PDB file of C-alpha atoms in Angstrom:
ATOM      1  CA  UNK F   1      53.041  -1.173 -24.808  1.00 54.00           C
ATOM      2  CA  UNK F   2      56.217  -1.277 -26.824  1.00 60.00           C
ATOM      3  CA  UNK F   3      58.393   1.807 -26.923  1.00 72.00           C
ATOM      4  CA  UNK F   4      60.786   2.589 -29.751  1.00 89.00           C
ATOM      5  CA  UNK F   5      63.661   4.968 -29.144  1.00 94.00           C
ATOM      6  CA  UNK F   6      64.988   6.445 -32.350  1.00 96.00           C
ATOM      7  CA  UNK F   7      68.160   8.495 -32.543  1.00 96.00           C
ATOM      8  CA  UNK F   8      69.331  10.986 -33.391  1.00 96.00           C
ATOM      9  CA  UNK F   9      66.240  13.201 -33.380  1.00 95.00           C
ATOM     10  CA  UNK F  10      67.733  15.337 -36.127  1.00 96.00           C
ATOM     11  CA  UNK F  11      70.808  15.532 -38.331  1.00 96.00           C
ATOM     12  CA  UNK F  12      72.225  18.328 -40.434  1.00 96.00           C
ATOM     13  CA  UNK F  13      74.865  17.113 -42.872  1.00 95.00           C
ATOM     14  CA  UNK F  14      76.718  18.122 -46.007  1.00 97.00           C
ATOM     15  CA  UNK F  15      75.924  16.565 -49.360  1.00 97.00           C
ATOM     16  CA  UNK F  16      78.098  13.517 -49.941  1.00 97.00           C
ATOM     17  CA  UNK F  17      78.382  12.539 -46.284  1.00 97.00           C
ATOM     18  CA  UNK F  18      77.213   9.205 -44.946  1.00 97.00           C
ATOM     19  CA  UNK F  19      74.372   9.064 -42.419  1.00 96.00           C
ATOM     20  CA  UNK F  20      73.584   6.564 -39.699  1.00 97.00           C
ATOM     21  CA  UNK F  21      70.513   6.361 -37.500  1.00 97.00           C
ATOM     22  CA  UNK F  22      69.234   3.681 -35.173  1.00 97.00           C
ATOM     23  CA  UNK F  23      66.261   2.435 -33.291  1.00 97.00           C
ATOM     24  CA  UNK F  24      66.052   0.451 -30.053  1.00 96.00           C
ATOM     25  CA  UNK F  25      63.119  -1.242 -28.438  1.00 94.00           C
ATOM     26  CA  UNK F  26      62.212  -2.322 -24.922  1.00 90.00           C
ATOM     27  CA  UNK F  27      60.874  -5.567 -26.347  1.00 88.00           C
ATOM     28  CA  UNK F  28      61.422  -7.942 -29.250  1.00 91.00           C
ATOM     29  CA  UNK F  29      60.101  -7.394 -32.754  1.00 92.00           C
ATOM     30  CA  UNK F  30      60.077  -9.987 -35.510  1.00 90.00           C
ATOM     31  CA  UNK F  31      60.091  -7.496 -38.363  1.00 92.00           C
ATOM     32  CA  UNK F  32      61.691  -4.087 -38.685  1.00 94.00           C
ATOM     33  CA  UNK F  33      60.731  -1.574 -41.344  1.00 94.00           C
ATOM     34  CA  UNK F  34      62.185   1.774 -42.278  1.00 97.00           C
ATOM     35  CA  UNK F  35      60.039   4.534 -43.791  1.00 96.00           C
ATOM     36  CA  UNK F  36      60.752   8.003 -45.175  1.00 97.00           C
ATOM     37  CA  UNK F  37      58.213  10.791 -44.901  1.00 96.00           C
ATOM     38  CA  UNK F  38      58.358  14.106 -46.730  1.00 94.00           C
ATOM     39  CA  UNK F  39      56.362  17.159 -45.597  1.00 88.00           C
ATOM     40  CA  UNK F  40      52.640  16.775 -46.109  1.00 87.00           C
ATOM     41  CA  UNK F  41      52.961  13.226 -47.430  1.00 91.00           C
ATOM     42  CA  UNK F  42      52.457   9.750 -46.052  1.00 94.00           C
ATOM     43  CA  UNK F  43      55.385   7.503 -45.084  1.00 95.00           C
ATOM     44  CA  UNK F  44      57.001   5.553 -47.909  1.00 95.00           C
ATOM     45  CA  UNK F  45      58.502   2.130 -47.248  1.00 94.00           C
ATOM     46  CA  UNK F  46      62.270   1.996 -47.816  1.00 96.00           C
ATOM     47  CA  UNK F  47      63.453  -1.329 -46.437  1.00 96.00           C
ATOM     48  CA  UNK F  48      61.897  -4.310 -44.648  1.00 93.00           C
ATOM     49  CA  UNK F  49      63.905  -6.715 -42.460  1.00 94.00           C
ATOM     50  CA  UNK F  50      62.588 -10.123 -41.452  1.00 91.00           C
ATOM     51  CA  UNK F  51      65.401 -12.051 -39.765  1.00 92.00           C
ATOM     52  CA  UNK F  52      67.695 -11.277 -36.847  1.00 93.00           C
ATOM     53  CA  UNK F  53      71.110 -10.343 -38.182  1.00 94.00           C
ATOM     54  CA  UNK F  54      69.756  -9.631 -41.667  1.00 94.00           C
ATOM     55  CA  UNK F  55      71.544  -6.906 -43.625  1.00 96.00           C
ATOM     56  CA  UNK F  56      69.592  -5.495 -46.567  1.00 96.00           C
ATOM     57  CA  UNK F  57      70.432  -2.819 -49.107  1.00 96.00           C
ATOM     58  CA  UNK F  58      68.266  -0.666 -51.344  1.00 95.00           C
ATOM     59  CA  UNK F  59      70.485   1.526 -53.491  1.00 96.00           C
ATOM     60  CA  UNK F  60      72.423   3.832 -51.187  1.00 97.00           C
ATOM     61  CA  UNK F  61      70.433   2.636 -48.171  1.00 97.00           C
ATOM     62  CA  UNK F  62      71.521  -0.234 -45.954  1.00 98.00           C
ATOM     63  CA  UNK F  63      69.625  -1.492 -42.924  1.00 97.00           C
ATOM     64  CA  UNK F  64      70.318  -4.211 -40.389  1.00 97.00           C
ATOM     65  CA  UNK F  65      68.086  -6.195 -38.052  1.00 96.00           C
ATOM     66  CA  UNK F  66      69.878  -6.500 -34.707  1.00 95.00           C
ATOM     67  CA  UNK F  67      70.791  -9.926 -33.340  1.00 95.00           C
ATOM     68  CA  UNK F  68      68.835  -9.309 -30.142  1.00 93.00           C
ATOM     69  CA  UNK F  69      65.749  -8.373 -32.247  1.00 92.00           C
ATOM     70  CA  UNK F  70      65.468  -5.231 -30.142  1.00 94.00           C
ATOM     71  CA  UNK F  71      67.286  -2.867 -32.469  1.00 95.00           C
ATOM     72  CA  UNK F  72      67.874  -1.839 -36.057  1.00 97.00           C
ATOM     73  CA  UNK F  73      69.952   0.720 -37.876  1.00 97.00           C
ATOM     74  CA  UNK F  74      69.750   2.515 -41.204  1.00 98.00           C
ATOM     75  CA  UNK F  75      72.702   3.893 -43.115  1.00 98.00           C
ATOM     76  CA  UNK F  76      72.550   6.247 -46.081  1.00 98.00           C
ATOM     77  CA  UNK F  77      75.733   6.560 -48.104  1.00 97.00           C
ATOM     78  CA  UNK F  78      76.804   9.582 -50.144  1.00 97.00           C
ATOM     79  CA  UNK F  79      73.792  11.687 -49.180  1.00 97.00           C
ATOM     80  CA  UNK F  80      72.107  13.933 -51.753  1.00 97.00           C
ATOM     81  CA  UNK F  81      69.664  16.828 -51.275  1.00 95.00           C
ATOM     82  CA  UNK F  82      66.628  14.683 -52.089  1.00 95.00           C
ATOM     83  CA  UNK F  83      67.388  12.512 -49.050  1.00 97.00           C
ATOM     84  CA  UNK F  84      65.879  15.283 -46.930  1.00 97.00           C
ATOM     85  CA  UNK F  85      62.930  14.102 -44.885  1.00 97.00           C
ATOM     86  CA  UNK F  86      61.940  12.320 -41.710  1.00 97.00           C
ATOM     87  CA  UNK F  87      63.028   8.717 -41.376  1.00 97.00           C
ATOM     88  CA  UNK F  88      60.955   6.418 -39.172  1.00 96.00           C
ATOM     89  CA  UNK F  89      61.740   2.988 -37.874  1.00 96.00           C
ATOM     90  CA  UNK F  90      58.813   0.692 -37.183  1.00 95.00           C
ATOM     91  CA  UNK F  91      58.605  -2.665 -35.452  1.00 92.00           C
ATOM     92  CA  UNK F  92      56.134  -5.445 -36.098  1.00 88.00           C
ATOM     93  CA  UNK F  93      55.497  -8.425 -33.866  1.00 82.00           C
ATOM     94  CA  UNK F  94      54.870 -10.917 -36.618  1.00 69.00           C
ATOM     95  CA  UNK F  95      52.341 -12.274 -39.018  1.00 62.00           C
ATOM     96  CA  UNK F  96      48.612 -12.447 -38.760  1.00 61.00           C
ATOM     97  CA  UNK F  97      45.896 -10.371 -37.195  1.00 60.00           C
ATOM     98  CA  UNK F  98      46.877  -7.642 -34.775  1.00 60.00           C
ATOM     99  CA  UNK F  99      50.543  -8.722 -34.948  1.00 67.00           C
ATOM    100  CA  UNK F 100      50.751  -6.877 -38.265  1.00 73.00           C
ATOM    101  CA  UNK F 101      50.310  -3.481 -36.634  1.00 77.00           C
ATOM    102  CA  UNK F 102      53.368  -1.253 -36.628  1.00 86.00           C
ATOM    103  CA  UNK F 103      54.853   0.576 -33.660  1.00 90.00           C
ATOM    104  CA  UNK F 104      56.748   3.646 -34.861  1.00 93.00           C
ATOM    105  CA  UNK F 105      59.702   5.548 -33.509  1.00 93.00           C
ATOM    106  CA  UNK F 106      59.507   9.330 -33.264  1.00 93.00           C
ATOM    107  CA  UNK F 107      61.591   9.853 -36.371  1.00 95.00           C
ATOM    108  CA  UNK F 108      64.943  11.300 -37.400  1.00 97.00           C
ATOM    109  CA  UNK F 109      64.780  14.584 -39.289  1.00 97.00           C
ATOM    110  CA  UNK F 110      67.508  14.666 -41.937  1.00 97.00           C
ATOM    111  CA  UNK F 111      68.640  17.903 -43.549  1.00 97.00           C
ATOM    112  CA  UNK F 112      71.230  17.809 -46.338  1.00 96.00           C
ATOM    113  CA  UNK F 113      73.138  20.955 -47.173  1.00 93.00           C
ATOM    114  CA  UNK F 114      74.043  21.099 -50.894  1.00 90.00           C
TER     115      UNK F 114
ATOM    116  CA  UNK N   1      51.730   1.498 -59.380  1.00 63.00           C
ATOM    117  CA  UNK N   2      48.845   0.777 -57.010  1.00 74.00           C
ATOM    118  CA  UNK N   3      48.322   3.347 -54.277  1.00 93.00           C
ATOM    119  CA  UNK N   4      46.238   3.906 -51.187  1.00 97.00           C
ATOM    120  CA  UNK N   5      43.803   6.733 -51.922  1.00 97.00           C
ATOM    121  CA  UNK N   6      42.656   9.134 -49.222  1.00 97.00           C
ATOM    122  CA  UNK N   7      40.354  12.137 -49.194  1.00 97.00           C
ATOM    123  CA  UNK N   8      40.176  14.925 -48.428  1.00 97.00           C
ATOM    124  CA  UNK N   9      43.851  15.905 -48.374  1.00 96.00           C
ATOM    125  CA  UNK N  10      43.095  18.873 -46.145  1.00 97.00           C
ATOM    126  CA  UNK N  11      40.182  19.654 -43.837  1.00 97.00           C
ATOM    127  CA  UNK N  12      39.657  22.701 -41.662  1.00 97.00           C
ATOM    128  CA  UNK N  13      36.743  22.564 -39.251  1.00 97.00           C
ATOM    129  CA  UNK N  14      35.523  24.235 -36.124  1.00 96.00           C
ATOM    130  CA  UNK N  15      35.431  22.387 -32.840  1.00 95.00           C
ATOM    131  CA  UNK N  16      32.218  20.490 -32.135  1.00 96.00           C
ATOM    132  CA  UNK N  17      31.670  19.882 -35.862  1.00 97.00           C
ATOM    133  CA  UNK N  18      31.654  16.457 -37.457  1.00 97.00           C
ATOM    134  CA  UNK N  19      34.370  15.396 -39.892  1.00 98.00           C
ATOM    135  CA  UNK N  20      34.879  12.290 -42.001  1.00 98.00           C
ATOM    136  CA  UNK N  21      37.825  10.823 -43.870  1.00 98.00           C
ATOM    137  CA  UNK N  22      37.721   8.228 -46.611  1.00 98.00           C
ATOM    138  CA  UNK N  23      40.272   5.614 -47.637  1.00 98.00           C
ATOM    139  CA  UNK N  24      40.463   3.221 -50.563  1.00 97.00           C
ATOM    140  CA  UNK N  25      43.213   0.633 -50.010  1.00 97.00           C
ATOM    141  CA  UNK N  26      45.344  -1.088 -52.616  1.00 96.00           C
ATOM    142  CA  UNK N  27      43.196  -3.607 -54.463  1.00 94.00           C
ATOM    143  CA  UNK N  28      43.320  -7.022 -52.843  1.00 92.00           C
ATOM    144  CA  UNK N  29      44.732  -5.827 -49.528  1.00 94.00           C
ATOM    145  CA  UNK N  30      42.641  -7.398 -46.798  1.00 92.00           C
ATOM    146  CA  UNK N  31      44.117  -5.426 -43.923  1.00 92.00           C
ATOM    147  CA  UNK N  32      43.430  -1.714 -43.515  1.00 95.00           C
ATOM    148  CA  UNK N  33      44.729   0.611 -40.833  1.00 95.00           C
ATOM    149  CA  UNK N  34      43.967   4.134 -39.666  1.00 97.00           C
ATOM    150  CA  UNK N  35      46.858   5.918 -37.979  1.00 96.00           C
ATOM    151  CA  UNK N  36      46.978   9.383 -36.414  1.00 96.00           C
ATOM    152  CA  UNK N  37      50.185  11.410 -36.604  1.00 95.00           C
ATOM    153  CA  UNK N  38      50.622  14.488 -34.461  1.00 93.00           C
ATOM    154  CA  UNK N  39      53.182  16.982 -35.733  1.00 89.00           C
ATOM    155  CA  UNK N  40      56.675  15.926 -34.691  1.00 87.00           C
ATOM    156  CA  UNK N  41      55.657  12.404 -33.722  1.00 90.00           C
ATOM    157  CA  UNK N  42      55.489   9.020 -35.351  1.00 92.00           C
ATOM    158  CA  UNK N  43      52.145   7.589 -36.486  1.00 94.00           C
ATOM    159  CA  UNK N  44      50.015   5.870 -33.833  1.00 93.00           C
ATOM    160  CA  UNK N  45      47.464   3.185 -34.636  1.00 93.00           C
ATOM    161  CA  UNK N  46      43.801   4.067 -34.168  1.00 96.00           C
ATOM    162  CA  UNK N  47      42.095   1.036 -35.702  1.00 96.00           C
ATOM    163  CA  UNK N  48      42.932  -2.057 -37.760  1.00 94.00           C
ATOM    164  CA  UNK N  49      40.511  -3.958 -39.987  1.00 94.00           C
ATOM    165  CA  UNK N  50      40.838  -7.430 -41.415  1.00 92.00           C
ATOM    166  CA  UNK N  51      38.340  -7.432 -44.279  1.00 93.00           C
ATOM    167  CA  UNK N  52      35.220  -5.904 -42.686  1.00 94.00           C
ATOM    168  CA  UNK N  53      36.058  -6.890 -39.112  1.00 93.00           C
ATOM    169  CA  UNK N  54      37.817  -4.764 -36.519  1.00 94.00           C
ATOM    170  CA  UNK N  55      40.996  -6.485 -35.300  1.00 91.00           C
ATOM    171  CA  UNK N  56      42.271  -3.770 -32.979  1.00 91.00           C
ATOM    172  CA  UNK N  57      40.590  -0.545 -31.906  1.00 94.00           C
ATOM    173  CA  UNK N  58      42.075  -0.347 -28.439  1.00 92.00           C
ATOM    174  CA  UNK N  59      43.540   3.126 -29.092  1.00 92.00           C
ATOM    175  CA  UNK N  60      40.457   4.574 -30.783  1.00 95.00           C
ATOM    176  CA  UNK N  61      38.684   7.217 -28.630  1.00 94.00           C
ATOM    177  CA  UNK N  62      35.302   5.620 -29.031  1.00 93.00           C
ATOM    178  CA  UNK N  63      33.350   8.430 -27.436  1.00 95.00           C
ATOM    179  CA  UNK N  64      33.983  10.578 -30.501  1.00 97.00           C
ATOM    180  CA  UNK N  65      35.703   8.446 -33.137  1.00 97.00           C
ATOM    181  CA  UNK N  66      34.144   5.730 -35.257  1.00 97.00           C
ATOM    182  CA  UNK N  67      35.428   3.697 -38.172  1.00 97.00           C
ATOM    183  CA  UNK N  68      33.787   1.317 -40.565  1.00 96.00           C
ATOM    184  CA  UNK N  69      34.680  -0.867 -43.515  1.00 96.00           C
ATOM    185  CA  UNK N  70      31.274  -2.216 -44.412  1.00 87.00           C
ATOM    186  CA  UNK N  71      32.124  -4.220 -47.537  1.00 90.00           C
ATOM    187  CA  UNK N  72      35.696  -4.968 -46.639  1.00 87.00           C
ATOM    188  CA  UNK N  73      37.109  -2.597 -49.226  1.00 94.00           C
ATOM    189  CA  UNK N  74      37.058   1.162 -48.593  1.00 96.00           C
ATOM    190  CA  UNK N  75      36.781   2.658 -45.136  1.00 98.00           C
ATOM    191  CA  UNK N  76      35.548   5.787 -43.395  1.00 98.00           C
ATOM    192  CA  UNK N  77      36.867   7.351 -40.196  1.00 98.00           C
ATOM    193  CA  UNK N  78      34.552   9.814 -38.470  1.00 98.00           C
ATOM    194  CA  UNK N  79      35.079  12.261 -35.647  1.00 98.00           C
ATOM    195  CA  UNK N  80      32.083  13.798 -33.901  1.00 97.00           C
ATOM    196  CA  UNK N  81      32.412  16.228 -32.260  1.00 97.00           C
ATOM    197  CA  UNK N  82      35.872  17.388 -33.262  1.00 97.00           C
ATOM    198  CA  UNK N  83      38.094  18.862 -30.551  1.00 97.00           C
ATOM    199  CA  UNK N  84      41.139  21.114 -30.812  1.00 96.00           C
ATOM    200  CA  UNK N  85      43.423  18.236 -29.861  1.00 95.00           C
ATOM    201  CA  UNK N  86      42.275  16.243 -32.880  1.00 97.00           C
ATOM    202  CA  UNK N  87      44.356  18.420 -35.199  1.00 97.00           C
ATOM    203  CA  UNK N  88      46.718  15.948 -36.837  1.00 97.00           C
ATOM    204  CA  UNK N  89      47.463  13.980 -39.993  1.00 97.00           C
ATOM    205  CA  UNK N  90      45.189  10.971 -40.404  1.00 98.00           C
ATOM    206  CA  UNK N  91      46.932   8.244 -42.358  1.00 97.00           C
ATOM    207  CA  UNK N  92      45.388   5.202 -43.946  1.00 97.00           C
ATOM    208  CA  UNK N  93      47.501   2.157 -44.772  1.00 96.00           C
ATOM    209  CA  UNK N  94      46.849  -1.253 -46.234  1.00 95.00           C
ATOM    210  CA  UNK N  95      48.737  -4.514 -46.354  1.00 91.00           C
ATOM    211  CA  UNK N  96      48.514  -7.975 -47.810  1.00 88.00           C
ATOM    212  CA  UNK N  97      51.507  -9.720 -46.283  1.00 80.00           C
ATOM    213  CA  UNK N  98      52.586  -7.447 -43.466  1.00 77.00           C
ATOM    214  CA  UNK N  99      54.358  -4.587 -45.248  1.00 86.00           C
ATOM    215  CA  UNK N 100      52.189  -1.502 -44.786  1.00 90.00           C
ATOM    216  CA  UNK N 101      51.676   0.948 -47.631  1.00 93.00           C
ATOM    217  CA  UNK N 102      50.428   4.391 -46.681  1.00 95.00           C
ATOM    218  CA  UNK N 103      48.267   6.925 -48.431  1.00 96.00           C
ATOM    219  CA  UNK N 104      49.174  10.606 -48.607  1.00 95.00           C
ATOM    220  CA  UNK N 105      47.111  11.359 -45.518  1.00 96.00           C
ATOM    221  CA  UNK N 106      44.367  13.774 -44.556  1.00 97.00           C
ATOM    222  CA  UNK N 107      45.525  16.832 -42.667  1.00 96.00           C
ATOM    223  CA  UNK N 108      42.913  17.985 -40.129  1.00 97.00           C
ATOM    224  CA  UNK N 109      42.963  21.401 -38.502  1.00 97.00           C
ATOM    225  CA  UNK N 110      40.395  22.089 -35.794  1.00 97.00           C
ATOM    226  CA  UNK N 111      39.824  25.766 -34.976  1.00 96.00           C
TER     227      UNK N 111
END
């Protein structure tokens, strides 16, 4: 099955710094999604990307769908303490039936030092 | 804002016991998923429903796990008998157009 490699595994940064994380796949996805998960909670959708090359922003978050459709990155600008959590990338083959299921990366643990 | 509801939030059980989790998806979402998340890992799909029908249960350990969505709305995931390795977060998600929305999860600890 598909494998997603997410990096880095963890980051420890100072408040105000920018953050970048990425995800690569051994095969093509038609949709990329980025989720944030806080301890003891379920993942929360941050950004969804639907087209190769697409660049989408959500506040201080920016994500891009790679041209090859095998990668995506997420940037967080001017980090704040509440950005702490685990960020997951997830790939989706497409629409309809079992193609909707998500394959997740292993996550990037972000710690922000005030 | 509509949410996916799950219960219980936490469950502690002894191995060989039966355990069940319940999920109520966002109203109108035809697709429902059960994912298992082991500590330090990303979620992995156990079973996907489209209305009341199973679309994908290829990763569901069918000797001990079962899932149903009888009326195409809420769903139950059962484990019998529970094993130590089943300790994990069990996440339910629903979708209408492909974007998955997750519940808060049910944390299972098997002693």
